[in-house]
PDB file of C-alpha atoms in Angstrom:
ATOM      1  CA  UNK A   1       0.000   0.000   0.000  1.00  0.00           C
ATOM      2  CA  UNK A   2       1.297   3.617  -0.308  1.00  0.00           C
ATOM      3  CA  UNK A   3       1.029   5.119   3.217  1.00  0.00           C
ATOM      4  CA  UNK A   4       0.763   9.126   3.338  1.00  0.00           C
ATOM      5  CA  UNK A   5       2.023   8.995   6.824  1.00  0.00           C
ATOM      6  CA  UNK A   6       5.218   7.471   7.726  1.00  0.00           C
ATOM      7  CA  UNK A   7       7.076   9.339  10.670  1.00  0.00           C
ATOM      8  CA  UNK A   8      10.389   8.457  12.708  1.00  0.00           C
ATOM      9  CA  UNK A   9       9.476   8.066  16.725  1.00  0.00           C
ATOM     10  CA  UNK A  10      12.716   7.291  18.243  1.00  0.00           C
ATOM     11  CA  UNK A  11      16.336   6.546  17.630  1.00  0.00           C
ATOM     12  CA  UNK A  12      16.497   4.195  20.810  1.00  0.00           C
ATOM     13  CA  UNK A  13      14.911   1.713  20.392  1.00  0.00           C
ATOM     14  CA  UNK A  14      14.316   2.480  16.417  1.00  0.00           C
ATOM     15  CA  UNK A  15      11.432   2.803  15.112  1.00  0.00           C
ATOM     16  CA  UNK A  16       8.948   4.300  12.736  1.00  0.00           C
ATOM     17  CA  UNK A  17       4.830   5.271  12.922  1.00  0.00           C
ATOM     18  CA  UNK A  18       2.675   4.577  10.122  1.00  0.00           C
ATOM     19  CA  UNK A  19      -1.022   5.487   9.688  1.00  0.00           C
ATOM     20  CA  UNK A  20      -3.244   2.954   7.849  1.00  0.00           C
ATOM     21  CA  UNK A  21      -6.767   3.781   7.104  1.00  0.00           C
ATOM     22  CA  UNK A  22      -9.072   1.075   8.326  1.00  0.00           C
ATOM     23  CA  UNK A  23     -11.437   0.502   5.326  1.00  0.00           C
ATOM     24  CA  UNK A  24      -8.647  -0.126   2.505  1.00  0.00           C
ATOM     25  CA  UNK A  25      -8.502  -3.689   2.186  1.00  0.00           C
ATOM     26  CA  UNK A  26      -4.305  -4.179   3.051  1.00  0.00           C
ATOM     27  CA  UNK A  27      -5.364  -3.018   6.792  1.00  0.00           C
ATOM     28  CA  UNK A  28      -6.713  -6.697   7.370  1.00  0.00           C
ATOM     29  CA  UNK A  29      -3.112  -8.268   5.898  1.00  0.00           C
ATOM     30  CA  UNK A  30      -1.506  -6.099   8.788  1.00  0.00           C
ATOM     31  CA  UNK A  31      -3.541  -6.133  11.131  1.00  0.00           C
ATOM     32  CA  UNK A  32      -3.323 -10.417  10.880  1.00  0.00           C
ATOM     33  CA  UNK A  33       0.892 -10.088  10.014  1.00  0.00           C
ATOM     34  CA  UNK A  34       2.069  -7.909  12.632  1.00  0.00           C
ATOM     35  CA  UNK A  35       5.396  -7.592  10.589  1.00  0.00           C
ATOM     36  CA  UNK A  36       5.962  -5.150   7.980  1.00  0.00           C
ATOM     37  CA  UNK A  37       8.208  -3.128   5.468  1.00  0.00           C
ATOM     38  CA  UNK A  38       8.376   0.318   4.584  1.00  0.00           C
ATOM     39  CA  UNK A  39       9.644   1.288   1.246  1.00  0.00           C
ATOM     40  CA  UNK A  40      11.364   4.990   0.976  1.00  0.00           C
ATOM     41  CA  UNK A  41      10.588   5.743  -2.407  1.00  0.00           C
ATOM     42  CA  UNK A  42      12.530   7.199  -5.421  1.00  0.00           C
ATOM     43  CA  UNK A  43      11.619   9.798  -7.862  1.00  0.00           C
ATOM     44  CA  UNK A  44      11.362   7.055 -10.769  1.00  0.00           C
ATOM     45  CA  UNK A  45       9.054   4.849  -9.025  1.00  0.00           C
ATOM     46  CA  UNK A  46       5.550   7.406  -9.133  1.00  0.00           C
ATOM     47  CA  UNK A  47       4.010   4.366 -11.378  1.00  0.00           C
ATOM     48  CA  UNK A  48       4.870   2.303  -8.274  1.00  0.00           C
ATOM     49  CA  UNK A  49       3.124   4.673  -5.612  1.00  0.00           C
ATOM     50  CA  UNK A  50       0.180   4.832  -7.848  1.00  0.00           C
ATOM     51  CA  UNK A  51      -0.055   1.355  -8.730  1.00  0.00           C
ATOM     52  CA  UNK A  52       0.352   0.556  -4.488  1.00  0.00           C
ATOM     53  CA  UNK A  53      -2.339   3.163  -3.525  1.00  0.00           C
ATOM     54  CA  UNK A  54      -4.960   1.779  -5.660  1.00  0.00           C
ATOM     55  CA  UNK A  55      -7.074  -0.284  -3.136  1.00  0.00           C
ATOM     56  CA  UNK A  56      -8.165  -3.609  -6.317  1.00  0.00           C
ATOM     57  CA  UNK A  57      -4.595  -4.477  -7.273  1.00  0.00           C
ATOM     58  CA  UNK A  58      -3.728  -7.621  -5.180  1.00  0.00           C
ATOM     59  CA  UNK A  59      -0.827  -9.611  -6.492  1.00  0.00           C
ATOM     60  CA  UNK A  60      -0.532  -7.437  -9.337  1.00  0.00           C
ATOM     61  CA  UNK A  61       0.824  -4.237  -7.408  1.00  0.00           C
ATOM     62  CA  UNK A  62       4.091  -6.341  -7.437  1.00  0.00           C
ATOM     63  CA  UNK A  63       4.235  -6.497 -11.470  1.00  0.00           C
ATOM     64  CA  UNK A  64       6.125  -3.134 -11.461  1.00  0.00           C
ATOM     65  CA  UNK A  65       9.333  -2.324 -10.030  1.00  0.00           C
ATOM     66  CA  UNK A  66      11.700  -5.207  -8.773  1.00  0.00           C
ATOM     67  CA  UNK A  67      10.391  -6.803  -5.768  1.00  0.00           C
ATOM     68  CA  UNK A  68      12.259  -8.943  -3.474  1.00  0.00           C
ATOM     69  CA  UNK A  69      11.600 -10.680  -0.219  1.00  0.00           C
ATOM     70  CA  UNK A  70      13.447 -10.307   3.151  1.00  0.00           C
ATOM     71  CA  UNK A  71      12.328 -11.382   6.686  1.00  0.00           C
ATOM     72  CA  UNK A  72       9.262 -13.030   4.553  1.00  0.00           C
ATOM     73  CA  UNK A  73       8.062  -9.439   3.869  1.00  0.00           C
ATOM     74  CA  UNK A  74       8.597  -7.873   0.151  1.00  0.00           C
ATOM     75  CA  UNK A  75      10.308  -4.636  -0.736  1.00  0.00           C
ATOM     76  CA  UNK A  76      11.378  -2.869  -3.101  1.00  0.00           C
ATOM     77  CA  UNK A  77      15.081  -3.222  -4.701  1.00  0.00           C
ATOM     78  CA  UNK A  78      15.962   0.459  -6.153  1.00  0.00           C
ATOM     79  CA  UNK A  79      14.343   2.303  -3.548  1.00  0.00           C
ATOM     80  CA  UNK A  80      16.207   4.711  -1.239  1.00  0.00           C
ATOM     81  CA  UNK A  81      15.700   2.750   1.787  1.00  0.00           C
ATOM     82  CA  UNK A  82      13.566  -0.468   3.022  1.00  0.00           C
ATOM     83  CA  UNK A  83      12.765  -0.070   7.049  1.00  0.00           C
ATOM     84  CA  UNK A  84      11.613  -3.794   8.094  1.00  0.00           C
ATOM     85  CA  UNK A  85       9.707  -3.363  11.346  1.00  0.00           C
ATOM     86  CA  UNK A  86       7.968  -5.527  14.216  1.00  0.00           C
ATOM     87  CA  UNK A  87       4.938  -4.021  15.236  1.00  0.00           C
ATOM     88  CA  UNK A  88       4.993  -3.461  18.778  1.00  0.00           C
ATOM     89  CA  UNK A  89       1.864  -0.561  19.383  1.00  0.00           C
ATOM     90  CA  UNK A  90      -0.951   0.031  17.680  1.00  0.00           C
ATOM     91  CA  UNK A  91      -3.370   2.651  18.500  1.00  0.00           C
ATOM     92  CA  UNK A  92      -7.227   2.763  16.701  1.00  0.00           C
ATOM     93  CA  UNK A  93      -7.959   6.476  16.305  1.00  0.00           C
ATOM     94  CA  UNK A  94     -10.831   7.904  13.766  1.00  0.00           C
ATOM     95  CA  UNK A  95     -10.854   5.914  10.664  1.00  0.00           C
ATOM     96  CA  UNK A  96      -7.066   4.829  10.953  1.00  0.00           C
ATOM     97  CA  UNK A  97      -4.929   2.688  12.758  1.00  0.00           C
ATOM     98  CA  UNK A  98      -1.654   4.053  14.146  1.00  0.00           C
ATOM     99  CA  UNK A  99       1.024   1.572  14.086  1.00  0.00           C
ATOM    100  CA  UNK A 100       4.878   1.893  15.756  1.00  0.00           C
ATOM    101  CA  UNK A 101       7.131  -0.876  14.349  1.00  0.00           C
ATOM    102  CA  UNK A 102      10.159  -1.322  15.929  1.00  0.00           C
ATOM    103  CA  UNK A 103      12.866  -1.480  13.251  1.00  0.00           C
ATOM    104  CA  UNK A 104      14.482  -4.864  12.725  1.00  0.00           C
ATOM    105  CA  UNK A 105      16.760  -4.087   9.881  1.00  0.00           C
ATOM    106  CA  UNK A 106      17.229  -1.289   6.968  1.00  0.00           C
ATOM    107  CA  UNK A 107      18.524  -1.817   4.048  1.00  0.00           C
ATOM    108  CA  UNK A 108      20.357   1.076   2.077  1.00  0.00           C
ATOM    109  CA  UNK A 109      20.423   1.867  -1.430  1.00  0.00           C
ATOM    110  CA  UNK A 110      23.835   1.862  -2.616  1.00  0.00           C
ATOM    111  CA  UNK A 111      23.342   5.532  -4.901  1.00  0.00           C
ATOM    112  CA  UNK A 112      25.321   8.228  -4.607  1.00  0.00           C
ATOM    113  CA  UNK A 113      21.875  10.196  -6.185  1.00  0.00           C
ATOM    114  CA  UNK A 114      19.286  10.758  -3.112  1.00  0.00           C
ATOM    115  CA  UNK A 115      16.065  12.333  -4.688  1.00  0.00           C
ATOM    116  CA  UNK A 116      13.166  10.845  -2.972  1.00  0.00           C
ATOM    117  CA  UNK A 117       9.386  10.830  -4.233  1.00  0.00           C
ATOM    118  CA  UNK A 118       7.572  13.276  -2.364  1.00  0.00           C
ATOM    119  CA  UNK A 119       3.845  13.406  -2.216  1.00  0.00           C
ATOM    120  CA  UNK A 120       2.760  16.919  -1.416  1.00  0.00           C
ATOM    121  CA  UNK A 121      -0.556  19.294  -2.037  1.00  0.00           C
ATOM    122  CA  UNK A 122      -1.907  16.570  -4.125  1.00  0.00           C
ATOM    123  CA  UNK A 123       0.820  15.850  -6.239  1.00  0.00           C
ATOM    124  CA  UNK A 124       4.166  14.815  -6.664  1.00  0.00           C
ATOM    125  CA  UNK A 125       7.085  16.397  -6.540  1.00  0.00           C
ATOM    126  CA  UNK A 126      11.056  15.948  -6.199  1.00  0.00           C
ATOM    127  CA  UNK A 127      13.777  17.978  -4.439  1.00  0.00           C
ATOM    128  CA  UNK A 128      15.334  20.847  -6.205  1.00  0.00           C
ATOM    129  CA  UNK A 129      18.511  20.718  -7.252  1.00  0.00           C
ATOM    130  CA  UNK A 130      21.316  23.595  -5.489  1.00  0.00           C
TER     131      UNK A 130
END
């Protein structure tokens, strides 16, 4: 799924908030797998956000970009970072669930070139170059 709300908490112990809304239908595969992955997108990989937010896609949101597994969890191999997390909270507020995953491992890309997809006012964007 493509989460519009992915925050750090804490550096010790590590880990990361994420917001899921409780009527799309990938809140039931976390709420059941406890354990999950959160991609740090690139500027190429819009087609991938879009493809991920769209609520019908099932198996096919993994026929574009190059998915891999790790810790039985996929992700996404050419993003800027993959955060694989433990959930250890979760808090039901409004329409969404609140989730803090304690981070297990991260995996790094390897590019010199950081320019991550940002999602902003409706639209996307990418950083300016100084």
């Amino acid at each position: 799924m493509t989460a519009t709300s992915v925050t750090s908490v804490s550096d010790q112990p590590a880990s990361l908030l994420v917001c899921i809304n409780k009527n799309t239908r990938m809140f039931q595969a976390i709420e059941d797998g406890g354990n999950f992955c959160v991609n740090l997108l690139n500027h190429d990989q819009e087609e991938i956000s879009n493809r991920c937010a769209s609520g019908d896609q099932g198996a096919d949101r993994f026929q574009s970009g190059q998915w891999q597994e790790l810790r039985a969890l996929p992700y996404l191999e050419g993003s800027l970072a993959a955060f694989f997390c433990r959930q250890e909270q979760s808090v039901d507020f409004g329409t969404h669930r609140i989730l803090i995953g304690g981070i297990q491992e991260v995996l790094v890309s390897q590019d010199e070139t950081i320019n991550p997809l940002i999602y902003l006012n409706g639209g996307y964007g990418t950083l300016a170059a100084k």
